Coordinates of C-alpha atoms in Angstrom, one line a residue:
Chain A
M1 CA 25.7 -11.1 29.6
K2 CA 27.6 -7.9 29.6
L3 CA 28.5 -5.9 26.6
Q4 CA 31.9 -4.1 26.2
I5 CA 32.8 -1.0 24.2
A6 CA 33.6 -3.1 21.0
D7 CA 30.1 -4.7 21.2
Y8 CA 28.4 -1.3 21.5
L9 CA 30.5 0.0 18.6
I10 CA 29.3 -2.8 16.3
I11 CA 25.7 -2.4 17.3
S12 CA 26.1 1.4 16.7
I13 CA 27.6 0.8 13.2
Y14 CA 24.6 -1.3 12.3
F15 CA 22.2 1.4 13.3
L16 CA 24.2 4.0 11.5
F17 CA 24.1 1.9 8.3
V18 CA 20.4 1.1 8.3
I19 CA 19.5 4.7 8.7
A20 CA 22.0 5.7 6.1
V21 CA 20.4 3.3 3.6
G22 CA 17.1 5.2 4.1
F23 CA 18.7 8.5 3.4
I24 CA 20.5 7.1 0.2
I25 CA 17.2 5.6 -1.0
K26 CA 15.2 8.8 -0.3
K27 CA 16.7 10.5 -3.3
R28 CA 15.1 7.9 -5.7
I29 CA 11.6 8.2 -4.3
K30 CA 9.6 10.2 -6.8
S31 CA 6.1 8.5 -6.8
S32 CA 3.7 6.4 -4.8
N33 CA 4.9 3.4 -6.7
D34 CA 8.5 4.1 -5.9
F35 CA 7.7 4.3 -2.2
L36 CA 5.1 1.4 -2.0
S37 CA 6.1 -0.9 -4.9
S38 CA 9.8 0.1 -5.6
G39 CA 8.7 0.9 -9.1
R40 CA 9.3 -2.7 -10.1
N41 CA 13.0 -2.0 -10.6
I42 CA 14.9 -4.1 -8.2
P43 CA 17.6 -6.6 -9.5
L44 CA 17.2 -10.3 -9.0
W45 CA 19.9 -10.9 -6.4
I46 CA 18.3 -8.3 -4.2
T47 CA 14.7 -9.4 -4.6
S48 CA 15.8 -13.0 -3.9
L49 CA 17.7 -12.2 -0.7
A50 CA 14.9 -9.9 0.5
F51 CA 12.3 -12.6 -0.3
I52 CA 14.1 -15.0 2.1
S53 CA 15.1 -12.2 4.6
A54 CA 11.4 -11.1 5.0
N55 CA 10.9 -14.5 6.5
L56 CA 14.0 -14.3 8.6
G57 CA 12.4 -12.5 11.4
A58 CA 12.5 -13.2 15.1
Q59 CA 10.1 -16.0 14.9
E60 CA 12.2 -17.7 12.4
V61 CA 15.6 -17.3 14.1
L62 CA 14.7 -17.8 17.7
G63 CA 11.7 -20.1 17.0
M64 CA 13.6 -22.5 14.7
V65 CA 16.5 -22.8 17.1
A66 CA 14.1 -23.4 19.8
S67 CA 12.3 -26.0 17.8
G68 CA 15.7 -27.6 16.9
A69 CA 16.3 -28.1 20.6
K70 CA 12.7 -29.4 21.3
Y71 CA 12.0 -31.5 18.3
G72 CA 15.6 -32.1 17.0
I73 CA 16.4 -32.5 13.3
M74 CA 12.7 -33.0 12.4
T75 CA 12.5 -29.2 12.4
V76 CA 14.2 -29.2 8.9
H77 CA 10.8 -30.3 7.6
F78 CA 9.8 -26.7 7.6
Y79 CA 12.5 -26.3 4.9
W80 CA 12.9 -29.6 3.1
I81 CA 9.3 -30.5 2.9
G82 CA 7.7 -27.0 3.6
A83 CA 9.4 -24.0 2.0
I84 CA 11.4 -25.3 -0.9
F85 CA 8.6 -27.1 -2.7
A86 CA 6.2 -24.0 -2.1
M87 CA 8.8 -21.6 -3.3
V88 CA 9.4 -23.5 -6.5
F89 CA 5.7 -23.8 -7.0
L90 CA 5.3 -20.0 -6.6
G91 CA 8.1 -19.2 -9.1
V92 CA 7.0 -21.6 -11.8
F93 CA 3.3 -21.6 -11.6
M94 CA 1.9 -18.5 -9.6
M95 CA 4.3 -15.6 -10.3
P96 CA 3.1 -15.4 -14.0
F97 CA -0.4 -14.4 -12.6
Y98 CA 0.8 -12.2 -9.8
Y99 CA 3.3 -10.3 -11.9
G100 CA 1.5 -10.5 -15.3
S101 CA -1.8 -9.2 -13.9
K102 CA 0.0 -6.0 -13.0
A103 CA -1.7 -6.1 -9.6
R104 CA 0.3 -4.2 -7.0
S105 CA -0.7 -6.5 -4.2
V106 CA -2.1 -9.9 -3.4
P107 CA -5.5 -8.5 -2.4
E108 CA -5.6 -6.5 -5.7
Y109 CA -5.1 -9.8 -7.5
L110 CA -8.0 -11.3 -5.7
F111 CA -10.1 -8.2 -6.7
L112 CA -9.2 -8.8 -10.3
R113 CA -9.7 -12.5 -10.2
F114 CA -12.9 -12.5 -8.0
D115 CA -14.6 -9.5 -6.6
E116 CA -14.4 -6.6 -4.2
K117 CA -15.6 -8.4 -1.1
T118 CA -13.0 -11.1 -1.4
R119 CA -10.2 -8.4 -1.8
A120 CA -11.7 -6.5 1.3
L121 CA -11.7 -9.6 3.4
N122 CA -8.1 -10.4 2.5
A123 CA -6.9 -6.8 2.7
I124 CA -8.4 -6.1 6.1
T125 CA -7.3 -9.4 7.8
F126 CA -3.8 -9.0 6.3
A127 CA -3.5 -5.4 7.5
V128 CA -4.6 -6.3 10.9
M129 CA -2.3 -9.3 11.1
T130 CA 0.8 -7.3 9.8
I131 CA 0.2 -4.7 12.6
F132 CA 0.0 -7.4 15.2
S133 CA 3.0 -9.3 13.9
S134 CA 5.0 -6.2 13.8
G135 CA 4.0 -5.2 17.3
I136 CA 4.7 -8.7 18.7
S137 CA 8.1 -8.6 17.0
L138 CA 8.8 -5.4 18.6
Y139 CA 7.6 -6.6 22.0
A140 CA 9.8 -9.8 21.7
L141 CA 12.9 -7.7 20.9
A142 CA 12.5 -5.4 23.8
K143 CA 11.7 -8.4 26.1
L144 CA 14.8 -10.2 25.0
L145 CA 17.0 -7.2 25.4
E146 CA 15.6 -6.6 28.9
V147 CA 16.1 -10.2 30.0
I148 CA 19.6 -10.8 28.5
L149 CA 21.2 -7.3 28.7
H150 CA 19.0 -5.7 31.4
W151 CA 18.2 -2.8 29.1
N152 CA 15.2 -0.7 29.7
F153 CA 12.0 -2.2 28.1
D154 CA 10.4 1.1 27.2
L155 CA 13.6 2.5 25.7
C156 CA 14.1 -0.6 23.5
I157 CA 10.6 -0.4 22.2
W158 CA 10.8 3.3 21.2
A159 CA 14.5 3.1 20.0
A160 CA 13.9 0.0 17.8
A161 CA 10.6 1.4 16.4
G162 CA 12.2 4.8 15.7
I163 CA 15.1 3.2 13.7
V164 CA 12.7 1.1 11.6
M165 CA 10.5 4.2 11.2
A166 CA 13.5 6.3 10.0
Y167 CA 14.5 4.0 7.3
T168 CA 11.0 2.8 6.1
F169 CA 9.7 6.5 6.2
L170 CA 12.7 7.8 4.2
G171 CA 13.1 5.2 1.5
G172 CA 9.8 3.1 1.6
L173 CA 9.8 -0.5 0.3
T174 CA 13.2 -0.2 -1.4
S175 CA 14.9 0.9 1.8
A176 CA 13.2 -2.0 3.7
V177 CA 14.3 -4.4 0.9
Y178 CA 17.9 -3.1 0.9
N179 CA 18.2 -3.4 4.7
E180 CA 16.7 -6.8 4.6
V181 CA 19.7 -7.9 2.4
L182 CA 22.1 -6.4 4.8
Q183 CA 20.3 -8.1 7.7
F184 CA 20.3 -11.5 5.8
F185 CA 24.2 -11.4 5.6
L186 CA 24.4 -10.2 9.1
I187 CA 22.3 -13.0 10.5
V188 CA 24.1 -15.7 8.4
L189 CA 27.6 -14.3 9.0
G190 CA 26.9 -13.3 12.7
L191 CA 25.6 -16.8 13.7
S192 CA 27.9 -19.0 11.5
P193 CA 30.9 -18.8 13.9
L194 CA 28.6 -19.8 16.6
V195 CA 27.6 -22.9 14.9
I196 CA 31.1 -24.0 14.0
V197 CA 32.4 -23.4 17.5
A198 CA 29.5 -25.0 19.3
L199 CA 29.6 -28.0 16.9
Q200 CA 33.2 -28.4 17.6
D201 CA 32.7 -28.3 21.3
A202 CA 29.9 -30.8 21.2
G203 CA 32.2 -33.2 19.4
G204 CA 30.8 -32.9 15.9
W205 CA 27.7 -34.5 14.2
E206 CA 28.8 -38.0 15.2
S207 CA 28.8 -37.1 18.8
I208 CA 25.5 -35.5 18.5
R209 CA 24.1 -38.7 17.0
T210 CA 25.6 -40.8 19.8
N211 CA 24.4 -38.6 22.6
L212 CA 20.9 -37.8 21.5
Q213 CA 18.0 -40.1 21.3
P214 CA 17.7 -41.3 17.7
Q215 CA 14.2 -39.6 17.3
L216 CA 16.0 -36.3 17.5
T217 CA 18.5 -37.0 14.8
H218 CA 16.4 -38.5 12.0
T219 CA 14.0 -36.7 9.8
W220 CA 11.6 -39.3 8.6
K221 CA 12.5 -42.7 10.3
Y222 CA 10.2 -42.3 13.3
M223 CA 7.4 -40.7 11.5
G224 CA 5.5 -43.9 10.7
H225 CA 3.5 -43.5 14.0
A226 CA 2.6 -40.3 15.8
D227 CA 3.7 -41.7 19.2
D228 CA 7.2 -42.5 18.0
N229 CA 8.4 -39.0 17.4
P230 CA 8.7 -35.7 19.4
M231 CA 6.3 -33.8 17.3
G232 CA 3.6 -36.4 17.9
I233 CA 2.5 -36.5 14.2
Q234 CA 2.3 -39.1 11.5
F235 CA 4.2 -38.6 8.1
M236 CA 0.9 -38.1 6.1
S237 CA -0.3 -35.3 8.5
L238 CA 3.1 -33.7 8.2
I239 CA 3.1 -33.9 4.4
F240 CA -0.3 -32.6 4.0
G241 CA -0.6 -30.2 7.0
L242 CA 2.9 -28.6 6.9
G243 CA 4.2 -29.5 3.4
F244 CA 1.1 -28.6 1.4
V245 CA -1.4 -26.5 3.4
M246 CA 0.8 -24.3 5.8
S247 CA 3.8 -23.9 3.6
F248 CA 2.1 -23.3 0.3
G249 CA -0.5 -21.1 2.2
Y250 CA 2.4 -18.9 3.6
W251 CA 5.0 -18.8 0.8
C252 CA 2.5 -18.6 -2.1
T253 CA -0.2 -16.1 -0.8
D254 CA 1.3 -14.1 2.0
F255 CA 1.9 -10.6 0.5
L256 CA 4.7 -9.9 2.9
V257 CA 7.0 -12.4 0.9
V258 CA 5.2 -12.3 -2.5
Q259 CA 5.7 -8.6 -2.6
R260 CA 9.5 -9.1 -2.7
A261 CA 9.1 -11.0 -6.0
M262 CA 6.5 -8.6 -7.4
I263 CA 9.0 -5.7 -7.3
A264 CA 11.4 -7.6 -9.7
K265 CA 12.5 -5.9 -13.0
N266 CA 10.7 -8.3 -15.3
M267 CA 8.7 -11.5 -15.4
S268 CA 11.8 -13.7 -15.7
A269 CA 13.3 -12.1 -12.6
A270 CA 10.0 -12.2 -10.8
Q271 CA 9.7 -16.0 -11.4
R272 CA 13.3 -16.6 -10.5
T273 CA 13.1 -14.6 -7.2
P274 CA 11.6 -17.4 -5.1
I275 CA 13.6 -20.1 -6.8
V276 CA 17.0 -18.3 -6.3
A277 CA 15.9 -17.6 -2.8
A278 CA 15.3 -21.3 -2.3
I279 CA 19.0 -21.9 -2.7
P280 CA 20.1 -20.3 0.7
K281 CA 16.9 -21.5 2.2
L282 CA 17.9 -25.0 1.5
F283 CA 21.0 -24.6 3.7
M284 CA 19.4 -22.3 6.4
P285 CA 18.9 -25.1 8.8
L286 CA 22.6 -25.1 9.3
V287 CA 22.2 -21.6 10.9
V288 CA 18.9 -21.8 12.6
V289 CA 18.1 -25.5 13.3
L290 CA 21.4 -27.0 14.0
P291 CA 22.2 -24.6 16.9
G292 CA 19.1 -25.9 18.7
V293 CA 20.2 -29.5 18.2
I294 CA 23.7 -28.7 19.5
A295 CA 22.2 -26.8 22.4
I296 CA 20.2 -29.9 23.6
T297 CA 23.2 -32.2 22.9
L298 CA 25.3 -30.1 25.1
M299 CA 22.9 -30.6 28.0
Q300 CA 23.2 -34.4 27.8
P301 CA 25.0 -36.1 30.8
A302 CA 28.2 -37.0 28.7
L303 CA 28.7 -33.4 27.8
Q304 CA 27.7 -31.5 31.0
S305 CA 31.3 -30.7 31.7
K306 CA 31.0 -28.2 29.0
G307 CA 29.0 -26.0 31.3
F308 CA 26.3 -25.1 28.9
S309 CA 22.6 -25.0 29.8
I310 CA 19.3 -23.6 28.4
P311 CA 17.6 -21.5 31.1
S312 CA 14.3 -22.7 32.6
D313 CA 11.0 -20.8 32.6
A314 CA 8.8 -20.0 35.5
N315 CA 7.3 -23.5 35.5
G316 CA 10.8 -25.1 35.8
Q317 CA 10.5 -26.3 32.1
L318 CA 13.4 -25.7 29.6
D319 CA 12.8 -22.3 28.0
Y320 CA 13.7 -23.3 24.5
T321 CA 13.3 -19.8 23.1
M322 CA 16.4 -18.9 25.1
A323 CA 18.5 -21.5 23.5
L324 CA 20.1 -19.1 21.0
P325 CA 20.8 -16.3 23.3
A326 CA 22.2 -18.8 25.8
L327 CA 24.6 -20.2 23.1
I328 CA 25.7 -16.7 22.1
S329 CA 26.3 -15.8 25.8
H330 CA 28.3 -19.0 26.3
Y331 CA 30.5 -19.0 23.3
Y332 CA 30.9 -15.4 22.1
P333 CA 33.6 -13.2 23.6
S334 CA 33.4 -9.5 23.6
G335 CA 33.4 -8.3 20.0
L336 CA 31.6 -11.4 18.5
L337 CA 29.0 -10.9 21.3
G338 CA 28.1 -7.5 19.8
L339 CA 27.8 -9.1 16.3
G340 CA 25.6 -12.0 17.7
I341 CA 23.4 -9.5 19.5
T342 CA 23.2 -7.3 16.4
A343 CA 22.2 -10.3 14.3
L344 CA 19.3 -10.9 16.8
I345 CA 18.4 -7.2 16.6
A346 CA 18.5 -7.3 12.9
S347 CA 16.1 -10.3 12.7
F348 CA 13.6 -8.5 14.8
M349 CA 13.9 -5.3 12.9
S350 CA 13.7 -7.2 9.5
G351 CA 10.4 -8.8 10.7
M352 CA 9.0 -5.5 11.8
A353 CA 10.1 -3.6 8.7
G354 CA 8.7 -6.2 6.4
N355 CA 5.4 -6.1 8.1
V356 CA 5.1 -2.3 8.1
T357 CA 6.0 -2.0 4.4
A358 CA 3.5 -4.7 3.5
F359 CA 0.9 -2.9 5.6
N360 CA 1.3 0.4 4.1
S361 CA 1.1 -1.0 0.4
V362 CA -2.1 -2.8 1.2
F363 CA -3.7 -0.1 3.2
T364 CA -2.9 2.6 0.7
F365 CA -3.8 0.6 -2.4
D366 CA -6.5 -1.8 -1.2
I367 CA -8.2 0.1 1.5
Y368 CA -7.6 3.8 1.2
Q369 CA -7.6 4.2 -2.6
S370 CA -10.2 1.5 -3.1
Y371 CA -12.8 2.6 -0.6
F372 CA -12.1 6.1 0.8
V373 CA -10.4 8.5 -1.6
K374 CA -10.3 7.5 -5.4
N375 CA -8.8 9.3 -8.3
K376 CA -6.5 11.7 -6.4
S377 CA -3.0 12.7 -7.7
D378 CA 0.0 10.4 -7.3
K379 CA 1.5 13.0 -4.9
H380 CA -1.5 12.6 -2.7
Y381 CA -1.0 8.8 -2.5
L382 CA 2.8 9.2 -1.9
M383 CA 1.9 11.4 1.1
V384 CA -0.7 9.0 2.4
G385 CA 1.8 6.0 2.0
K386 CA 4.4 7.9 4.1
L387 CA 1.8 8.9 6.7
I388 CA 0.5 5.3 6.9
T389 CA 4.0 4.2 7.6
L390 CA 4.1 6.4 10.7
V391 CA 0.6 5.1 11.6
G392 CA 1.8 1.7 11.2
I393 CA 4.8 2.1 13.4
L394 CA 2.7 3.8 16.1
L395 CA 0.1 1.0 16.0
S396 CA 2.9 -1.6 16.3
I397 CA 4.2 0.2 19.4
G398 CA 0.7 0.1 20.9
T399 CA 0.4 -3.5 20.0
A400 CA 3.8 -4.2 21.6
Y401 CA 2.4 -2.7 24.9
I402 CA -0.9 -4.8 24.6
A403 CA 1.3 -7.8 24.2
S404 CA 3.3 -6.9 27.3
S405 CA 0.1 -6.6 29.4
Y406 CA -1.5 -10.0 28.4
N407 CA 0.5 -13.1 28.8
N408 CA -1.4 -15.2 26.4
I409 CA -2.1 -12.7 23.7
N410 CA 0.7 -13.8 21.4
D411 CA -0.5 -17.3 21.4
F412 CA -4.0 -16.2 20.9
L413 CA -3.1 -14.0 17.9
Q414 CA -0.9 -16.6 16.3
L415 CA -3.9 -19.0 16.6
V416 CA -6.2 -16.5 14.9
F417 CA -3.7 -15.9 12.1
S418 CA -3.5 -19.7 11.5
F419 CA -7.3 -19.8 11.2
V420 CA -7.2 -17.1 8.6
N421 CA -4.0 -18.1 6.7
G422 CA -4.6 -21.9 6.7
P423 CA -7.4 -22.1 4.1
L424 CA -6.2 -19.2 1.9
F425 CA -4.1 -21.4 -0.5
A426 CA -7.2 -23.3 -1.5
T427 CA -8.7 -20.1 -2.7
F428 CA -5.7 -19.2 -4.8
L429 CA -5.2 -22.7 -6.1
L430 CA -8.9 -22.9 -7.3
G431 CA -8.9 -19.2 -8.5
M432 CA -5.7 -19.6 -10.7
F433 CA -6.4 -23.1 -12.1
W434 CA -10.1 -23.5 -12.3
K435 CA -11.9 -20.8 -14.2
R436 CA -15.3 -21.8 -12.9
T437 CA -14.4 -20.5 -9.4
T438 CA -16.5 -17.5 -8.6
G439 CA -16.2 -14.5 -6.2
H440 CA -19.1 -15.9 -3.9
G441 CA -17.3 -19.2 -3.9
A442 CA -14.0 -17.8 -2.9
F443 CA -15.4 -15.5 -0.2
W444 CA -17.8 -18.0 1.5
G445 CA -15.1 -20.7 1.1
L446 CA -12.7 -18.5 3.1
M447 CA -15.2 -18.1 5.8
A448 CA -15.9 -21.9 5.9
G449 CA -12.2 -22.6 6.2
T450 CA -11.8 -20.2 9.0
I451 CA -14.8 -21.6 10.9
A452 CA -13.5 -25.2 10.3
A453 CA -10.2 -24.2 11.7
A454 CA -11.8 -22.8 14.9
I455 CA -13.9 -26.0 15.3
T456 CA -11.1 -28.3 14.9
H457 CA -9.0 -26.3 17.4
G458 CA -11.9 -26.4 19.7
L459 CA -12.1 -30.3 19.5
T460 CA -8.4 -31.0 19.8
I461 CA -6.1 -30.4 22.7
A462 CA -2.2 -30.2 22.7
E463 CA 0.1 -29.1 25.5
G464 CA -2.9 -27.8 27.4
K465 CA -4.1 -25.6 24.5
G466 CA -7.3 -26.0 22.5
G467 CA -10.2 -28.1 23.4
W468 CA -12.5 -25.2 24.2
I469 CA -15.5 -26.9 22.6
S470 CA -14.7 -30.4 23.9
P471 CA -11.2 -31.9 24.3
M472 CA -12.1 -35.0 22.3
F473 CA -8.7 -35.6 20.6
E474 CA -5.3 -35.3 22.2
I475 CA -2.3 -34.4 20.1
K476 CA 1.2 -34.6 21.5
S477 CA 2.6 -31.3 20.4
G478 CA 1.2 -27.8 19.6
M479 CA 3.0 -27.9 16.3
G480 CA 1.2 -31.2 15.4
Q481 CA -2.1 -29.5 16.4
A482 CA -1.4 -26.6 14.1
F483 CA -0.8 -28.9 11.1
I484 CA -4.1 -30.7 11.7
V485 CA -6.1 -27.4 12.2
A486 CA -4.6 -26.1 9.0
S487 CA -5.5 -29.4 7.1
F488 CA -9.1 -29.2 8.1
S489 CA -9.5 -25.7 7.3
W490 CA -8.0 -26.1 3.9
I491 CA -10.3 -29.1 3.1
A492 CA -13.3 -27.1 4.2
N493 CA -12.4 -24.1 2.1
F494 CA -11.6 -26.2 -0.9
F495 CA -14.8 -28.2 -1.0
S496 CA -17.1 -25.2 0.0
T497 CA -15.5 -23.0 -2.7
I498 CA -16.2 -25.6 -5.4
L499 CA -19.8 -26.2 -4.3
I500 CA -20.7 -22.6 -4.0
S501 CA -18.9 -21.7 -7.4
L502 CA -20.9 -24.5 -9.1
A503 CA -24.1 -22.8 -7.7
T504 CA -23.1 -19.3 -8.8
K505 CA -22.5 -17.5 -11.9
P506 CA -18.8 -17.2 -13.1
K507 CA -17.1 -14.2 -14.7
P508 CA -16.9 -14.4 -18.5
D509 CA -13.7 -15.7 -20.0
E510 CA -12.7 -12.3 -21.3
A511 CA -12.5 -10.9 -17.8
L512 CA -10.3 -13.8 -16.7
R513 CA -7.5 -13.6 -19.2
G514 CA -4.1 -13.2 -17.6
L515 CA -5.6 -14.3 -14.2
V516 CA -6.4 -18.1 -14.8
Y517 CA -4.0 -20.7 -16.1
S518 CA -6.3 -22.1 -18.9
L519 CA -7.1 -18.6 -20.3
T520 CA -3.6 -17.2 -20.2
E521 CA -1.0 -17.5 -22.9
K522 CA 2.0 -19.4 -21.6
V523 CA 4.9 -17.1 -20.6
K524 CA 7.7 -17.4 -23.3
A525 CA 10.9 -17.6 -21.3
E526 CA 12.9 -14.4 -21.8
E527 CA 16.1 -16.2 -20.9
Q528 CA 17.6 -18.6 -23.5
K529 CA 20.0 -20.5 -21.3
W530 CA 18.4 -23.3 -19.5
Y531 CA 20.1 -22.6 -16.2
L532 CA 18.4 -19.1 -16.2
K533 CA 14.9 -20.5 -16.7
A534 CA 12.5 -21.0 -13.6
A535 CA 11.5 -24.5 -14.4
P536 CA 14.9 -26.3 -14.8
L537 CA 16.2 -24.4 -11.9
G538 CA 13.3 -25.4 -9.8
L539 CA 13.6 -29.0 -10.8
I540 CA 17.3 -29.1 -9.8
L541 CA 16.4 -27.7 -6.4
L542 CA 13.8 -30.2 -5.8
I543 CA 16.1 -33.1 -6.6
I544 CA 18.7 -31.7 -4.2
T545 CA 15.9 -31.3 -1.5
I546 CA 14.8 -35.0 -2.0
I547 CA 18.5 -36.1 -1.7
L548 CA 18.9 -34.2 1.6
N549 CA 15.8 -35.9 2.9
I550 CA 17.2 -39.2 2.0
I551 CA 20.6 -38.5 3.6
F552 CA 19.0 -37.4 6.9
F553 CA 16.2 -39.9 6.7
Chain B
M1 CA 33.5 7.7 -3.7
L2 CA 30.1 8.8 -2.4
E3 CA 28.3 7.6 -5.4
K4 CA 29.4 4.0 -4.6
F5 CA 27.1 4.2 -1.6
N6 CA 24.3 3.9 -4.0
Q7 CA 25.3 0.4 -4.7
L8 CA 24.0 -2.1 -2.1
S9 CA 26.9 -4.5 -2.5
F10 CA 29.3 -1.6 -1.6
I11 CA 27.2 -0.6 1.5
I12 CA 27.2 -4.3 2.6
G13 CA 31.0 -4.6 2.0
A14 CA 31.7 -1.4 3.8
F15 CA 29.7 -2.6 6.8
F16 CA 31.3 -5.9 7.2
M17 CA 34.8 -4.3 6.7
L18 CA 34.1 -1.9 9.4
V19 CA 32.8 -4.8 11.7
A20 CA 36.1 -6.7 10.9
I21 CA 38.2 -3.7 11.8
V22 CA 36.6 -3.6 15.2
L23 CA 37.0 -7.4 15.8
L24 CA 40.6 -7.4 14.4
G25 CA 41.5 -4.1 16.2
G26 CA 40.0 -5.4 19.5
Y27 CA 42.0 -8.7 19.1
L28 CA 45.2 -6.7 18.9
I29 CA 44.7 -4.1 21.8
S30 CA 42.2 -5.7 24.2
D31 CA 42.9 -8.7 26.4
D32 CA 39.2 -9.4 26.6
M33 CA 39.0 -9.7 22.9
K34 CA 42.2 -11.7 22.3
Q35 CA 40.5 -14.9 21.4
N36 CA 41.0 -16.9 18.2
I37 CA 37.3 -16.8 17.3
N38 CA 37.4 -13.0 17.0
L39 CA 40.6 -13.2 14.9
Y40 CA 39.2 -15.8 12.4
T41 CA 35.8 -14.2 12.2
G42 CA 37.4 -10.8 11.7
I43 CA 39.6 -12.1 8.8
G44 CA 36.6 -13.9 7.3
L45 CA 34.4 -10.7 7.4
L46 CA 37.3 -8.6 6.0
I47 CA 37.5 -11.0 3.0
F48 CA 33.8 -11.0 2.5
G49 CA 33.7 -7.1 2.8
L50 CA 36.4 -6.8 0.2
F51 CA 34.6 -9.2 -2.1
M52 CA 31.3 -7.3 -1.8
I53 CA 33.0 -4.0 -2.5
K54 CA 34.8 -5.4 -5.5
I55 CA 32.0 -7.4 -7.2
K56 CA 30.0 -5.5 -9.8
A57 CA 26.6 -6.5 -8.8
S58 CA 24.0 -5.2 -11.3
E59 CA 21.7 -2.7 -9.7

């Protein structure tokens, strides 16, 4: 892949714009809340697109295309069973507590609802995870540019980190959010021509269905038995593991995405943020799953004359992660090639900036202000927030180099993250909807969930991974294993939290008003028109999602 | 004019118009870029850019 002047020009225009956004927003930053929480003053269309874009990082774009090539259309379960239902639940049921409690972060909500130790556990694990995610994103970007464009690895790391630092340091969360919206349009519009031209070259959807095994072109039909589908998982495990535990755990509790809804102008906008975001999310598989399905179709014997192939890795296996770069290289001429590469760079930078801004909010509010320096002036916390942005970027660079030195560290970290994140939704579900849940129950439930995740992973083996206690159960795919690990960790957390809560003293009702469903006055809809209310909008989205599942059954 | 850069919709519109100009300009003057996909994408991005500049998104 070789870039021409026009390609470099497009990449340069993008860099210029993202830094310019930082300078424009800088004028609006007057307080620590402006810098770390955007002063709760961002319009709905921006919070919604930022909400979806915060998740549109490298793992999403490259990873979903790779999964589309590996597992076929079943990958849409991440959207049509996973994300949409969870986003609607967040908007309708959980945002009133996050937004109404006036908490500035998810860990702060845990402090208000439970106690200091539960907040500390969540804040510290979240801060560590965001830094590692940011560093891994940076490493993956530099590695990709080194492999496909032969750019210098170190230069890529420092240049990309420098640009993200420039706009997050200048404009804080607002700058990151504005750039996420630009990145959203760039990713969608930069990759859409690729889908159209590649789909046309593959002969359209009918040709895909003819040339691929039927297991790769149906979402549910082959899920009756684990051995019948490429993910190696039965439908109940999928619905519970992915649809409930993992998706609700991520979309409803991860501060990285929830933060985008918490900065909305008012409660109504905060509730509608994830629901409006779910509209483009519903159709995102067209841009990030379909290319993978097309890529694997183009490699079938009947279409080999098209000359497309996914590169192989060192073991001679197809390197599915390279499916998207391979498609871009194959179909995009000079000019559009620059746009495609810029879209990839944008996805990495979006992921990194999202992590860094979430890290500086949690570190400043939930660690620094809570445990180290209390009751200082707002100017002091603004300065700390900016300083932490720099520290976050430097730590990300350090993590990127660690990731480059250890082949398996990415897999290891992703695994640890799943141990921590998997059970988290049980804590929030019980905390928000059962007033008897106690701080001790929440804390030790989280611990039990994490331990259960580690044990389940140690007893199962998939694609050579896991089974470190004893490989008693074999699972066909790593993805299937992840769903099962998450399910067990959630169940362990759920029941441990209930048992320990029943044995410990709950907070008085007065302290839980606005934090628990049964003790909170129902939110009166600010919007009068039904189509501007969260619940009807959510219901329509769920109906459309079910129809899509039936169409591609 | 400069005040419009405070509006995100204007920034996004301006960005995509510039990208469209690069694609369409390249289509006209460079043999490497004289491909229909550049032309159609350029036109599409130009329309989208103009639309974003024109809409009065509330901020």
